[in-house]
Tab-separated table of C-alpha atoms in Angstrom:
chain	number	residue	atom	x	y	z
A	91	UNK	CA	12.644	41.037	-45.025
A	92	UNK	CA	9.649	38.987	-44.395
A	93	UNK	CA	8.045	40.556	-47.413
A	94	UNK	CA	11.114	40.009	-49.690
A	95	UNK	CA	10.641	35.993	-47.995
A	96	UNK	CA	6.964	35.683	-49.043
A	97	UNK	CA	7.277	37.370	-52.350
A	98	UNK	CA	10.555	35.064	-53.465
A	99	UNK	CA	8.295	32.100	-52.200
A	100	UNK	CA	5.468	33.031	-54.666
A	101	UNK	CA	7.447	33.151	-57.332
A	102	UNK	CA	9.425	29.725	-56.322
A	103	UNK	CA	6.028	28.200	-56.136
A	104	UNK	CA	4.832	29.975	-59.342
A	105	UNK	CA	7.852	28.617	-61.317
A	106	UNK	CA	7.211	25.261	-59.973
A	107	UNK	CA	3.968	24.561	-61.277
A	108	UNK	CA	5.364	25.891	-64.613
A	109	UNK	CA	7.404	22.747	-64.708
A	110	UNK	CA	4.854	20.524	-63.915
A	111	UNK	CA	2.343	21.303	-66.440
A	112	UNK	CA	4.982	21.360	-69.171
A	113	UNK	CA	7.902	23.827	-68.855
A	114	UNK	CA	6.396	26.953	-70.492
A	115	UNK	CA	5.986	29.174	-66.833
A	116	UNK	CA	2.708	30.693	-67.105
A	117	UNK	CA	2.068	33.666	-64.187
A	118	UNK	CA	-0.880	33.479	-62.223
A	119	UNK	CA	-2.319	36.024	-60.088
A	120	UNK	CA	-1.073	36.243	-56.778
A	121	UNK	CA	-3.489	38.187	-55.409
A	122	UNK	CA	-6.045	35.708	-55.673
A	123	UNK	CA	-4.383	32.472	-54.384
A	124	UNK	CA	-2.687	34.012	-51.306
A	125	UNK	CA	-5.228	36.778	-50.452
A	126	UNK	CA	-6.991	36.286	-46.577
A	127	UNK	CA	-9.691	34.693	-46.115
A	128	UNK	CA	-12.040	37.907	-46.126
A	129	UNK	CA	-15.540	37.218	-46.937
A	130	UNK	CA	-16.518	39.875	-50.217
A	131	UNK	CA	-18.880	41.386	-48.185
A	132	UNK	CA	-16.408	42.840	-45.128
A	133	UNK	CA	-15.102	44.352	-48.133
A	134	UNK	CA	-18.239	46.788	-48.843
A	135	UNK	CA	-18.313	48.392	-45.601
A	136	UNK	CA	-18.129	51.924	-45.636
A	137	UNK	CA	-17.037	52.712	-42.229
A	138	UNK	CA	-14.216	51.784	-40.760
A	139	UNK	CA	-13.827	48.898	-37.768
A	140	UNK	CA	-13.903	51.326	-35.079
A	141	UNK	CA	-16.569	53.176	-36.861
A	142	UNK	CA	-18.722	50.409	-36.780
A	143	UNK	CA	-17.876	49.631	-33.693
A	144	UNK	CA	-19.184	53.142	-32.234
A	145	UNK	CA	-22.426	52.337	-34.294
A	146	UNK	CA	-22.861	49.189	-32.529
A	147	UNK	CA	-22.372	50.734	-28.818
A	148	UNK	CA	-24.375	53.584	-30.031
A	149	UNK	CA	-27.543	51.202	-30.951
A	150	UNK	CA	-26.582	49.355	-27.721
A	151	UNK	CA	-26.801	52.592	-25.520
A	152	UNK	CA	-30.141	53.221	-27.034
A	153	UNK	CA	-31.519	49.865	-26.504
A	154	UNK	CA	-30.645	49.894	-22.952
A	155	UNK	CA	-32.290	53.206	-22.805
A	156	UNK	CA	-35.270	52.011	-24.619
A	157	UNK	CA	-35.540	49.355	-21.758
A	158	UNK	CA	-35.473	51.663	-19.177
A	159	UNK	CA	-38.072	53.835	-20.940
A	160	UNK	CA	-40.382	50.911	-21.156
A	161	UNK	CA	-40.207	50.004	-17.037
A	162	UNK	CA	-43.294	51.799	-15.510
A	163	UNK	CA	-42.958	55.101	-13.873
A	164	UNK	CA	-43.439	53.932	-10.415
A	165	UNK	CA	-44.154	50.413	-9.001
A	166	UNK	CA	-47.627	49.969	-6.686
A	167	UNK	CA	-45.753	47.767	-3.540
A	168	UNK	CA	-48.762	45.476	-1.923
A	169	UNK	CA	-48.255	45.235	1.599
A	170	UNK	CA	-49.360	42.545	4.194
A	171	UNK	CA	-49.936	42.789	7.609
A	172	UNK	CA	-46.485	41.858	9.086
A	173	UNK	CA	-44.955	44.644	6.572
A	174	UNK	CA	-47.117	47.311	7.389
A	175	UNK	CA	-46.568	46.615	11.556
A	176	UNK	CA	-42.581	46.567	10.762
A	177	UNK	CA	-42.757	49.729	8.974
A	178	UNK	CA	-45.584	51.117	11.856
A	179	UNK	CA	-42.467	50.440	14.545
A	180	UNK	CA	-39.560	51.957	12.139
A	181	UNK	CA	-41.733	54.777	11.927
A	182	UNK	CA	-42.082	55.077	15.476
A	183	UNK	CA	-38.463	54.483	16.005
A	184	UNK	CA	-37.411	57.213	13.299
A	185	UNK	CA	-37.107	61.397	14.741
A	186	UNK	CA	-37.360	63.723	12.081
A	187	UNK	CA	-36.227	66.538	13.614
A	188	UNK	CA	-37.440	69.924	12.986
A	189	UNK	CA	-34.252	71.907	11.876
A	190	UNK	CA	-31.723	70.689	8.596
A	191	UNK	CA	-28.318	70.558	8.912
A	192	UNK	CA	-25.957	70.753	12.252
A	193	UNK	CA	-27.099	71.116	15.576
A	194	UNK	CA	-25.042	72.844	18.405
A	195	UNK	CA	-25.841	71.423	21.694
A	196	UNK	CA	-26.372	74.102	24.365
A	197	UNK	CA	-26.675	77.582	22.267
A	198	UNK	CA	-25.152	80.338	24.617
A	199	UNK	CA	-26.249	83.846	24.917
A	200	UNK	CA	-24.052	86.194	23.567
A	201	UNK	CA	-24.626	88.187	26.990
A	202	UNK	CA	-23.190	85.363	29.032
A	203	UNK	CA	-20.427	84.777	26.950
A	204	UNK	CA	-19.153	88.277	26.386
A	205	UNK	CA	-20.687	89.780	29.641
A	206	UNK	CA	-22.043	92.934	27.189
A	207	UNK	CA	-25.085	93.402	25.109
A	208	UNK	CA	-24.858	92.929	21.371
A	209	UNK	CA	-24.425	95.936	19.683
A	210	UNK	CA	-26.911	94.882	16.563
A	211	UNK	CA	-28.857	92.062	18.066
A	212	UNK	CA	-31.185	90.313	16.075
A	213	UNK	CA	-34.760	89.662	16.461
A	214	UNK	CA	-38.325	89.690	14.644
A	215	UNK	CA	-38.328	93.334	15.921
A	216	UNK	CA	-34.620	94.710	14.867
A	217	UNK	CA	-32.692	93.806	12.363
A	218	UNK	CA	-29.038	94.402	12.111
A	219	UNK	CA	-27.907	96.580	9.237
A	220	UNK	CA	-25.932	95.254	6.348
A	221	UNK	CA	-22.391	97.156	6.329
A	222	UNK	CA	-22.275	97.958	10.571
A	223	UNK	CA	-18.539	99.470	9.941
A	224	UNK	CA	-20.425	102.171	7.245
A	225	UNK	CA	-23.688	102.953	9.958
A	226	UNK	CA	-20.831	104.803	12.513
């Protein structure tokens, strides 16, 4: 509908300046007066908007990556004296301890607990064998 609209305005408009400039209707081209406003050279793009606009985030990624590239490995931090005593206390404050991971609070013998002796126990001395149901 809207196309059927613009095109019977063109040609309204068209026939209009015919009369003015004398009666004979002469037919202009249509393309010219009512084309966008598109400056010639959008036109010679090759790739297409969201082409270009994965070029532009690609050459964006790469700067940023650039920038990173360029900030020095590793940063020499100059201390005064008030830093270094701070630290000196944290330090002192801080317990590394010497095992990773969980830590059970009171570790009971398995003697106590069960009131027999392991059947495989484990030591530096013995160690328990892999499969114990296939050692019978």
């Amino acid at each position: 509908m809207k196309l059927t609209c613009f095109v019977f305005a063109c040609a309204l408009m068209l026939w209009r300046n015919g009369e003015r400039e004398g009666g004979d209707i002469q037919m202009r081209s249509s393309v010219t007066l009512f084309r966008n406003r598109t400056a010639w050279r959008e036109l010679l793009h090759p790739l297409s908007i969201k082409g270009r606009e994965a070029q532009w985030l690609k050459r964006d990624n790469v700067e940023l990556n650039e920038a990173v590239l360029r900030e020095p490995y590793y940063v020499l931090k100059p201390y005064s004296k008030a830093e270094q005593q701070r630290d000196a206390a944290l330090r002192s404050e801080m317990v590394i301890p010497g095992v990773a991971g969980p830590q059970v609070e009171s570790s009971k013998v398995p003697e106590t607990l069960y009131g027999v002796r392991m059947r495989h126990p484990e030591s530096w001395g013995t160690v328990p064998p892999h499969q114990p149901s296939k050692h019978k």
